[in-house]
Short mmCIF file of C-alpha atoms and ligand atoms in Angstrom, two decimals:
data_model
loop_
_atom_site.label_atom_id
_atom_site.label_comp_id
_atom_site.label_asym_id
_atom_site.label_seq_id
_atom_site.Cartn_x
_atom_site.Cartn_y
_atom_site.Cartn_z
CA MET A 1 -0.14 0.08 -0.21
CA THR A 2 1.74 3.31 -0.85
CA GLU A 3 0.52 6.15 1.39
CA LYS A 4 -2.25 8.29 0.52
CA THR A 5 -0.45 11.48 -0.94
CA ALA A 6 -2.80 15.02 -0.05
CA GLN A 7 -3.50 14.88 -4.13
CA GLN A 8 -5.14 12.13 -3.48
CA GLN A 9 -7.14 13.29 -0.68
CA ALA A 10 -8.22 16.47 -2.74
CA ALA A 11 -9.29 14.16 -5.53
CA PRO A 12 -10.51 11.05 -4.69
CA VAL A 13 -10.66 8.22 -7.42
CA PRO A 14 -13.66 5.58 -8.01
CA SER A 15 -11.55 2.25 -6.56
CA ASP A 16 -11.01 -0.57 -9.18
CA HIS A 17 -12.24 -3.18 -5.98
CA ILE A 18 -15.62 -1.77 -6.06
CA MET A 19 -18.24 -3.25 -7.49
CA GLY A 20 -19.17 -0.71 -10.36
CA VAL A 21 -22.75 -0.33 -10.23
CA TYR A 22 -23.11 3.64 -9.37
CA GLN A 23 -21.51 6.06 -12.22
CA ARG A 24 -20.07 8.30 -8.55
CA ALA A 25 -19.21 11.87 -8.76
CA PRO A 26 -15.11 12.14 -7.80
CA LEU A 27 -16.55 13.94 -5.31
CA ALA A 28 -15.88 12.53 -1.47
CA PHE A 29 -16.84 13.67 2.31
CA GLU A 30 -15.03 13.61 5.28
CA ARG A 31 -17.44 15.89 8.08
CA GLY A 32 -21.26 17.17 7.72
CA GLU A 33 -23.63 19.51 9.66
CA GLY A 34 -26.35 20.08 9.64
CA ALA A 35 -27.82 20.81 6.18
CA ARG A 36 -23.48 21.60 5.12
CA LEU A 37 -20.77 18.82 3.68
CA TYR A 38 -17.58 18.99 3.87
CA ALA A 39 -15.49 17.52 0.86
CA THR A 40 -11.90 15.83 1.91
CA ASP A 41 -10.34 19.11 -0.01
CA GLY A 42 -12.52 20.85 2.85
CA GLU A 43 -14.63 22.75 0.04
CA ALA A 44 -18.31 23.18 1.73
CA TYR A 45 -21.71 22.23 0.73
CA LEU A 46 -25.11 22.81 0.60
CA ASP A 47 -26.85 19.24 0.58
CA CYS A 48 -30.52 20.04 -0.69
CA MET A 49 -30.92 15.50 -0.81
CA ALA A 50 -29.89 15.20 1.48
CA GLY A 51 -28.65 10.96 -0.05
CA ILE A 52 -31.22 10.76 -0.67
CA ALA A 53 -33.91 12.75 1.47
CA VAL A 54 -32.12 9.65 4.29
CA ASN A 55 -30.27 13.02 6.69
CA ALA A 56 -33.68 13.97 6.98
CA LEU A 57 -33.04 16.16 11.06
CA GLY A 58 -29.63 17.13 8.66
CA HIS A 59 -25.61 15.31 9.43
CA ALA A 60 -24.43 14.82 12.53
CA ASN A 61 -27.91 16.31 14.08
CA PRO A 62 -27.09 16.64 17.83
CA LYS A 63 -30.12 14.10 19.39
CA LEU A 64 -29.33 11.29 17.53
CA VAL A 65 -25.39 11.58 17.74
CA GLN A 66 -26.73 11.03 21.49
CA ALA A 67 -28.35 8.21 21.19
CA LEU A 68 -26.55 6.99 18.87
CA THR A 69 -23.01 6.62 21.08
CA ASP A 70 -25.50 7.09 24.15
CA GLN A 71 -27.26 3.27 23.03
CA ALA A 72 -23.55 1.93 21.69
CA HIS A 73 -21.98 2.22 24.70
CA LYS A 74 -25.16 0.16 25.72
CA LEU A 75 -25.72 -3.05 23.57
CA TRP A 76 -25.53 -3.25 19.42
CA HIS A 77 -27.77 -6.56 18.87
CA THR A 78 -28.29 -9.27 20.85
CA SER A 79 -30.87 -10.94 18.45
CA ASN A 80 -34.78 -11.49 17.41
CA ILE A 81 -35.45 -14.42 19.37
CA PHE A 82 -35.30 -12.49 22.61
CA THR A 83 -37.73 -9.23 23.75
CA ILE A 84 -35.61 -6.18 21.84
CA PRO A 85 -37.59 -2.77 24.35
CA GLY A 86 -36.47 -0.19 20.96
CA GLN A 87 -38.53 -2.31 19.21
CA GLU A 88 -42.09 -2.03 21.49
CA THR A 89 -40.81 1.66 21.62
CA LEU A 90 -40.94 2.42 17.89
CA ALA A 91 -43.99 0.09 17.19
CA THR A 92 -46.16 2.50 19.44
CA MET A 93 -44.33 5.23 18.39
CA LEU A 94 -45.70 3.94 14.64
CA THR A 95 -48.90 2.29 15.00
CA GLU A 96 -49.75 5.85 17.22
CA ALA A 97 -49.11 8.00 14.20
CA THR A 98 -50.48 6.31 11.71
CA PHE A 99 -52.70 3.62 10.22
CA ALA A 100 -51.42 0.57 10.94
CA ASP A 101 -51.76 -1.69 14.28
CA VAL A 102 -48.11 -4.23 13.85
CA VAL A 103 -44.73 -3.03 13.02
CA PHE A 104 -41.71 -5.75 10.92
CA PHE A 105 -38.47 -3.87 11.35
CA GLY A 106 -35.74 -4.46 8.93
CA ASN A 107 -32.64 -2.70 7.41
CA SER A 108 -33.92 -0.72 4.09
CA GLY A 109 -35.83 0.56 2.49
CA ALA A 110 -36.02 -2.64 -0.87
CA GLU A 111 -36.75 -5.04 2.63
CA ALA A 112 -39.59 -3.38 4.14
CA ILE A 113 -41.43 -3.57 0.81
CA GLU A 114 -40.04 -7.17 0.66
CA CYS A 115 -42.15 -7.69 3.25
CA ALA A 116 -44.80 -5.40 2.77
CA ILE A 117 -45.41 -8.04 -0.92
CA LYS A 118 -44.89 -11.45 0.82
CA THR A 119 -47.57 -9.86 3.78
CA ALA A 120 -49.73 -9.13 0.81
CA ARG A 121 -49.66 -12.33 -0.48
CA LYS A 122 -49.74 -14.36 2.74
CA HIS A 123 -52.76 -12.32 4.27
CA HIS A 124 -54.98 -13.77 0.74
CA TRP A 125 -53.58 -17.15 1.74
CA ALA A 126 -53.91 -17.19 5.37
CA ASN A 127 -57.89 -16.67 4.08
CA GLY A 128 -57.71 -19.47 1.75
CA ASN A 129 -57.39 -17.70 -1.38
CA PRO A 130 -54.16 -18.76 -2.45
CA GLU A 131 -54.38 -17.24 -5.84
CA ARG A 132 -54.94 -14.07 -5.36
CA ILE A 133 -50.77 -12.97 -5.20
CA ASP A 134 -50.50 -10.46 -8.55
CA ILE A 135 -49.20 -7.64 -7.24
CA ILE A 136 -50.54 -4.33 -9.73
CA GLY A 137 -47.10 -1.53 -9.27
CA PHE A 138 -46.89 1.28 -12.07
CA GLU A 139 -44.16 3.17 -14.77
CA GLY A 140 -42.44 5.43 -12.96
CA SER A 141 -42.19 4.04 -9.28
CA PHE A 142 -38.98 2.95 -7.39
CA HIS A 143 -39.40 0.33 -4.81
CA GLY A 144 -36.51 -0.62 -4.34
CA ARG A 145 -33.46 -3.46 -5.89
CA THR A 146 -33.98 -7.40 -4.91
CA LEU A 147 -35.83 -9.15 -7.43
CA ALA A 148 -39.52 -8.93 -5.81
CA ALA A 149 -38.30 -4.65 -5.03
CA VAL A 150 -37.89 -4.46 -8.92
CA ASN A 151 -40.47 -6.80 -10.10
CA ALA A 152 -42.61 -4.50 -8.03
CA SER A 153 -41.18 -1.79 -10.16
CA GLY A 154 -41.28 -3.18 -13.60
CA ASN A 155 -38.20 -0.46 -15.63
CA ALA A 156 -37.27 -2.47 -17.55
CA SER A 157 -33.33 -1.30 -17.02
CA TYR A 158 -33.34 -2.31 -14.06
CA LEU A 159 -34.85 -6.62 -15.01
CA GLU A 160 -32.40 -6.89 -17.99
CA GLY A 161 -30.31 -9.52 -17.06
CA PHE A 162 -31.77 -10.94 -14.17
CA GLY A 163 -33.68 -13.43 -15.49
CA PRO A 164 -37.47 -13.95 -16.06
CA LYS A 165 -40.34 -11.38 -14.81
CA MET A 166 -41.51 -13.18 -11.96
CA PRO A 167 -44.59 -14.24 -12.17
CA GLY A 168 -47.78 -12.15 -10.15
CA PHE A 169 -46.54 -8.93 -10.89
CA LEU A 170 -47.98 -6.64 -13.40
CA GLN A 171 -47.27 -2.95 -14.40
CA LEU A 172 -49.67 -0.18 -15.14
CA PRO A 173 -49.62 3.23 -17.14
CA PHE A 174 -48.79 6.32 -13.49
CA ASP A 175 -53.46 7.43 -12.06
CA ASP A 176 -54.95 5.86 -15.28
CA LEU A 177 -57.56 4.79 -13.23
CA ASP A 178 -59.51 3.06 -16.08
CA ALA A 179 -56.28 1.05 -15.99
CA ILE A 180 -56.56 -0.27 -12.25
CA LYS A 181 -60.10 -1.20 -12.89
CA ALA A 182 -59.60 -3.10 -15.53
CA ALA A 183 -56.53 -5.01 -14.21
CA VAL A 184 -57.82 -5.86 -10.42
CA GLY A 185 -59.03 -9.40 -11.14
CA GLU A 186 -60.08 -12.47 -8.73
CA THR A 187 -56.03 -13.20 -8.62
CA THR A 188 -54.95 -9.62 -6.91
CA ALA A 189 -53.13 -9.59 -4.05
CA ALA A 190 -52.45 -5.77 -3.44
CA ILE A 191 -51.87 -2.56 -6.01
CA ILE A 192 -48.21 -0.74 -4.48
CA LEU A 193 -47.84 2.81 -5.37
CA GLU A 194 -45.94 6.01 -3.70
CA PRO A 195 -48.33 8.84 -2.93
CA VAL A 196 -45.54 10.82 -4.71
CA GLN A 197 -43.38 9.08 -7.09
CA GLY A 198 -39.65 9.99 -6.04
CA GLU A 199 -36.93 8.72 -8.26
CA GLY A 200 -40.00 8.48 -11.54
CA GLY A 201 -40.10 11.89 -11.60
CA ALA A 202 -41.53 13.59 -8.15
CA ARG A 203 -44.57 12.60 -9.66
CA ALA A 204 -47.82 12.89 -7.05
CA TRP A 205 -50.61 10.67 -7.64
CA THR A 206 -54.02 12.97 -7.59
CA ASP A 207 -56.40 13.21 -4.38
CA ALA A 208 -59.15 11.27 -6.94
CA THR A 209 -57.26 8.75 -8.50
CA LEU A 210 -56.14 7.37 -4.49
CA ARG A 211 -59.40 8.13 -2.62
CA ALA A 212 -60.62 5.39 -5.90
CA ILE A 213 -58.62 3.42 -5.08
CA ARG A 214 -59.43 2.60 -2.27
CA GLN A 215 -62.83 2.47 -2.75
CA LEU A 216 -61.77 -0.70 -5.21
CA CYS A 217 -59.85 -1.86 -3.09
CA ASP A 218 -62.72 -1.81 -0.43
CA GLU A 219 -64.85 -3.72 -3.02
CA THR A 220 -62.44 -6.63 -3.94
CA GLY A 221 -60.39 -7.59 -0.89
CA THR A 222 -57.38 -6.23 -2.33
CA LEU A 223 -54.91 -4.44 -0.05
CA LEU A 224 -53.17 -0.80 -0.85
CA ILE A 225 -49.33 -0.84 0.46
CA TYR A 226 -47.76 2.40 -0.09
CA ASP A 227 -43.90 2.72 -0.32
CA GLU A 228 -43.70 5.94 1.38
CA ILE A 229 -39.16 4.97 1.21
CA GLN A 230 -39.35 9.05 0.40
CA CYS A 231 -41.67 10.22 0.32
CA GLY A 232 -42.63 10.09 4.46
CA LEU A 233 -41.68 10.87 7.38
CA GLY A 234 -41.61 14.97 7.48
CA ARG A 235 -41.18 15.07 4.09
CA THR A 236 -43.82 16.22 1.91
CA GLY A 237 -45.39 18.85 5.30
CA ARG A 238 -47.59 16.05 6.44
CA LEU A 239 -46.03 12.77 8.68
CA PHE A 240 -47.27 10.66 5.79
CA ALA A 241 -48.36 11.34 2.54
CA TYR A 242 -51.61 9.77 2.57
CA GLU A 243 -52.62 12.70 5.58
CA TRP A 244 -53.23 14.82 2.47
CA LEU A 245 -56.38 12.46 2.24
CA GLU A 246 -57.61 13.11 5.49
CA GLY A 247 -58.48 8.92 6.11
CA ALA A 248 -59.76 8.55 2.74
CA ALA A 249 -57.45 6.84 1.41
CA ASP A 250 -55.41 4.91 4.15
CA PRO A 251 -53.60 2.26 3.21
CA ASP A 252 -53.78 -1.07 4.75
CA ILE A 253 -49.90 -1.40 4.54
CA MET A 254 -46.90 0.42 4.31
CA ALA A 255 -43.58 0.47 3.41
CA VAL A 256 -40.87 3.21 5.39
CA ALA A 257 -37.03 3.90 5.31
CA LYS A 258 -34.74 6.21 4.58
CA ALA A 259 -35.65 8.94 7.01
CA LEU A 260 -36.32 6.48 10.13
CA GLY A 261 -32.86 6.39 11.01
CA GLY A 262 -32.08 9.35 9.71
CA GLY A 263 -28.40 7.73 7.64
CA PHE A 264 -29.60 4.68 10.14
CA PRO A 265 -29.79 1.52 8.20
CA VAL A 266 -33.61 0.71 9.03
CA GLY A 267 -36.30 1.13 7.73
CA ALA A 268 -40.17 -0.39 8.65
CA CYS A 269 -43.44 -2.87 7.20
CA LEU A 270 -46.39 -1.52 8.78
CA ALA A 271 -49.90 -2.87 9.02
CA THR A 272 -53.07 -2.78 10.06
CA ALA A 273 -53.83 -6.72 12.68
CA ARG A 274 -55.91 -7.51 9.63
CA ALA A 275 -53.57 -7.29 7.10
CA ALA A 276 -51.02 -8.40 8.34
CA ASN A 277 -52.88 -12.26 9.51
CA GLY A 278 -51.14 -14.24 7.76
CA MET A 279 -47.86 -13.30 9.14
CA THR A 280 -47.52 -15.63 11.87
CA PRO A 281 -44.59 -16.64 13.99
CA GLY A 282 -42.29 -18.18 11.19
CA SER A 283 -43.35 -16.56 8.42
CA HIS A 284 -40.76 -13.53 8.17
CA GLY A 285 -37.03 -12.87 10.54
CA SER A 286 -34.31 -10.37 9.80
CA THR A 287 -31.68 -11.25 12.18
CA TYR A 288 -30.04 -7.50 12.25
CA GLY A 289 -34.00 -5.77 11.91
CA GLY A 290 -34.75 -3.18 14.55
CA ASN A 291 -31.76 -4.06 16.55
CA PRO A 292 -30.67 -2.14 18.97
CA LEU A 293 -28.58 0.94 17.56
CA ALA A 294 -31.20 1.01 15.02
CA MET A 295 -33.87 1.74 17.50
CA ALA A 296 -32.65 4.06 19.11
CA VAL A 297 -31.97 6.56 15.80
CA GLY A 298 -34.53 5.65 15.06
CA ILE A 299 -36.52 6.49 17.96
CA ALA A 300 -35.04 9.90 18.49
CA ALA A 301 -35.54 10.39 14.55
CA VAL A 302 -39.02 9.75 14.56
CA GLU A 303 -39.42 12.05 18.05
CA GLU A 304 -38.40 14.45 16.06
CA LEU A 305 -40.59 14.16 12.55
CA VAL A 306 -43.27 14.59 14.63
CA LYS A 307 -43.47 18.03 16.08
CA PRO A 308 -46.10 19.79 15.02
CA GLU A 309 -43.39 22.56 14.12
CA LEU A 310 -41.56 20.99 12.37
CA LEU A 311 -44.35 19.45 9.53
CA ALA A 312 -45.77 23.83 10.05
CA HIS A 313 -41.64 24.69 8.91
CA VAL A 314 -41.32 22.60 5.36
CA ARG A 315 -44.86 23.78 4.66
CA GLU A 316 -43.47 27.07 5.09
CA VAL A 317 -40.04 26.57 3.38
CA ALA A 318 -42.06 24.72 0.26
CA GLY A 319 -43.94 27.30 0.36
CA TYR A 320 -41.44 29.58 -0.05
CA PHE A 321 -39.58 26.66 -2.74
CA ASN A 322 -42.68 26.79 -4.40
CA GLN A 323 -43.19 30.00 -5.16
CA GLN A 324 -39.11 30.83 -6.13
CA PHE A 325 -39.26 28.26 -8.72
CA ALA A 326 -42.09 29.42 -10.56
CA GLY A 327 -40.04 32.32 -11.10
CA LEU A 328 -36.75 30.39 -11.82
CA GLN A 329 -39.76 28.56 -14.63
CA ASP A 330 -40.73 31.62 -15.99
CA ARG A 331 -37.24 33.38 -16.45
CA PHE A 332 -35.63 29.59 -17.79
CA PRO A 333 -38.18 29.23 -19.58
CA ASP A 334 -35.38 27.03 -22.34
CA VAL A 335 -34.26 25.10 -18.90
CA ILE A 336 -36.73 24.78 -17.29
CA VAL A 337 -39.76 21.96 -18.02
CA ASP A 338 -42.08 21.58 -15.19
CA ILE A 339 -41.93 22.46 -11.74
CA ARG A 340 -43.80 18.49 -9.38
CA GLY A 341 -43.70 17.09 -6.39
CA LYS A 342 -44.53 17.77 -2.90
CA GLY A 343 -43.77 19.16 0.06
CA LEU A 344 -40.07 19.31 0.26
CA LEU A 345 -39.84 16.60 -2.67
CA ILE A 346 -39.25 18.64 -5.53
CA GLY A 347 -39.03 17.66 -8.81
CA VAL A 348 -37.71 20.10 -11.36
CA LYS A 349 -38.46 19.54 -15.38
CA LEU A 350 -35.43 19.46 -17.09
CA ALA A 351 -35.00 20.66 -21.31
CA THR A 352 -31.48 20.65 -20.33
CA SER A 353 -28.91 17.03 -19.63
CA ASN A 354 -30.53 16.27 -15.59
CA ARG A 355 -26.90 15.04 -15.24
CA GLU A 356 -24.58 17.88 -17.19
CA PHE A 357 -27.43 20.29 -14.95
CA MET A 358 -25.97 18.13 -11.30
CA GLN A 359 -23.16 19.39 -12.34
CA HIS A 360 -23.32 23.05 -13.41
CA ALA A 361 -25.47 22.95 -9.29
CA ARG A 362 -22.32 21.01 -7.77
CA ASP A 363 -20.04 23.60 -9.14
CA GLU A 364 -21.98 26.13 -7.12
CA HIS A 365 -21.08 24.23 -4.09
CA LEU A 366 -25.09 23.28 -4.08
CA LEU A 367 -25.95 19.36 -4.54
CA ILE A 368 -29.09 18.06 -5.58
CA ALA A 369 -30.74 14.00 -7.00
CA GLY A 370 -31.95 12.98 -9.86
CA GLY A 371 -34.32 11.55 -11.04
CA GLY A 372 -36.85 10.02 -14.33
CA GLU A 373 -38.57 11.98 -17.01
CA ASN A 374 -34.96 14.35 -16.99
CA CYS A 375 -35.48 16.51 -13.63
CA VAL A 376 -33.71 17.10 -11.09
CA ARG A 377 -34.32 16.73 -7.15
CA LEU A 378 -34.36 19.25 -4.62
CA LEU A 379 -34.34 16.71 -0.44
CA PRO A 380 -33.63 19.08 1.15
CA PRO A 381 -33.14 18.46 5.10
CA LEU A 382 -36.18 19.30 6.86
CA ASN A 383 -34.79 20.81 9.23
CA LEU A 384 -33.38 23.62 6.18
CA THR A 385 -33.81 26.96 7.08
CA PHE A 386 -34.97 30.30 5.75
CA ASP A 387 -30.98 31.20 4.48
CA GLU A 388 -30.93 27.68 3.75
CA ALA A 389 -33.29 28.04 0.82
CA ARG A 390 -32.93 31.69 -0.56
CA GLU A 391 -29.25 30.31 -0.67
CA ALA A 392 -30.65 27.55 -2.02
CA ILE A 393 -31.81 28.80 -5.00
CA GLY A 394 -29.61 31.82 -5.87
CA LYS A 395 -27.24 28.17 -6.19
CA PHE A 396 -29.72 26.50 -8.87
CA GLU A 397 -30.38 29.79 -10.41
CA ARG A 398 -26.97 30.52 -11.30
CA ALA A 399 -26.84 26.57 -12.58
CA CYS A 400 -29.65 28.31 -14.50
CA GLU A 401 -27.09 30.56 -16.05
CA THR A 402 -24.84 28.32 -17.32
CA ALA A 403 -27.41 25.05 -18.43
CA ARG A 404 -28.50 27.91 -20.46
CA SER A 405 -25.10 29.56 -21.81
CA LYS A 406 -23.79 26.29 -22.11
CA ALA A 407 -26.79 24.74 -24.47
CA LYS A 408 -26.06 28.78 -26.77
CA ALA A 409 -22.59 27.77 -27.80
CA ALA A 410 -23.42 24.34 -28.48
CA ALA A 411 -26.50 25.41 -30.80
C1 LIG B 501 -34.69 4.90 -1.85
C2 LIG B 501 -36.13 4.39 -1.70
C3 LIG B 501 -36.65 2.59 -1.77
C4 LIG B 501 -35.59 1.43 -1.26
O1 LIG B 501 -34.99 2.22 -0.37
P1 LIG B 501 -33.36 0.76 -0.34
O2 LIG B 501 -32.91 1.13 1.35
O3 LIG B 501 -32.61 1.78 -1.18
O4 LIG B 501 -33.25 -0.52 0.15
C5 LIG B 501 -37.71 2.22 -1.86
N1 LIG B 501 -39.23 3.04 -2.36
C6 LIG B 501 -38.39 4.05 -2.52
C7 LIG B 501 -39.77 5.25 -2.51
C8 LIG B 501 -37.33 4.70 -2.23
O5 LIG B 501 -36.90 5.89 -2.28
#
């Protein structure tokens, strides 16, 4: 091993020994605080992607750091064959705050989805309908990268090369109620959707369609699964995005992760007792799921995320962003095609390459995420200050100017 030089630290080179599944930016960070990230070369960046909606309470949040370190000195892991007090606490918090009666803890979003799908199928099996296995998903959805999750989303580029598409999964166009009504039948187990799509380009389902889907599910015994891994836990300005419908379209099962650990890996599958009736001892499990470290951080995170002041703040900052992005769209119609999303899950559909735009933003020391349909997404920490929001808009505007001048030069 050669010693690391200062120069290597300044410009990290992607390793040959990491499986090449990501197209990585040559940028590494060594420290973060709130919405600020500090790169290995000491440069500061304004983080408006928050680890893709994970660091919802900012980097190195003192309450989360405290919860994690306190727990680290006591106990890291036992086993799910024992009672884990933190699970009882966090499950109580989550069920009291939602439609759900029971929770299964895993380590990631994909695992929460896996549990949701298994719970749905097992429900029908337990009720004497083993033929009801079909999971209806939607174009533009993203549910994670396990085989079941990529089959549920149906995105061809995520399925290619991994063998035949699994039976029992079908996809329909986004927000098309007629297509859903036509597809639900005797073998349908569940409908799975993100109330606000994340990776797919920050598209929000219309309230009317969600209400109609709920009604259709009630009429046909179909279970409704929400994937609120990205749009949940305060991101849209309510604790969960489905709450905007005021009880008219609650799910039966819901997958949660990302912000739940604020950066510590944890996921959860929430369900009503009725939907989870097939999940009996032995039907599912996880070695690490719900371990004491994850639960300590999850409890501390949820204590913050449920606070009405925080949710009100999200709505206010989101309102500011909405107004500012509308202004930017007016001034840069050649760059910005559409503004979408909900709350602080903001999608900006671009006329120019979103990959290049992310680089222009990085040049301004603003970090934003990509997304489907040539979008970039802003997913800042929920406690982003108004000063930081103004700074983000200033940087975004300069990135628009760069994109415009590049487009002009190319023309
Ligand atoms: C990130 C994400 C997932 C997958 O979560 P992982 O923790 O990466 O497995 C699933 N669904 C949605 C909506 C997501 O945003």
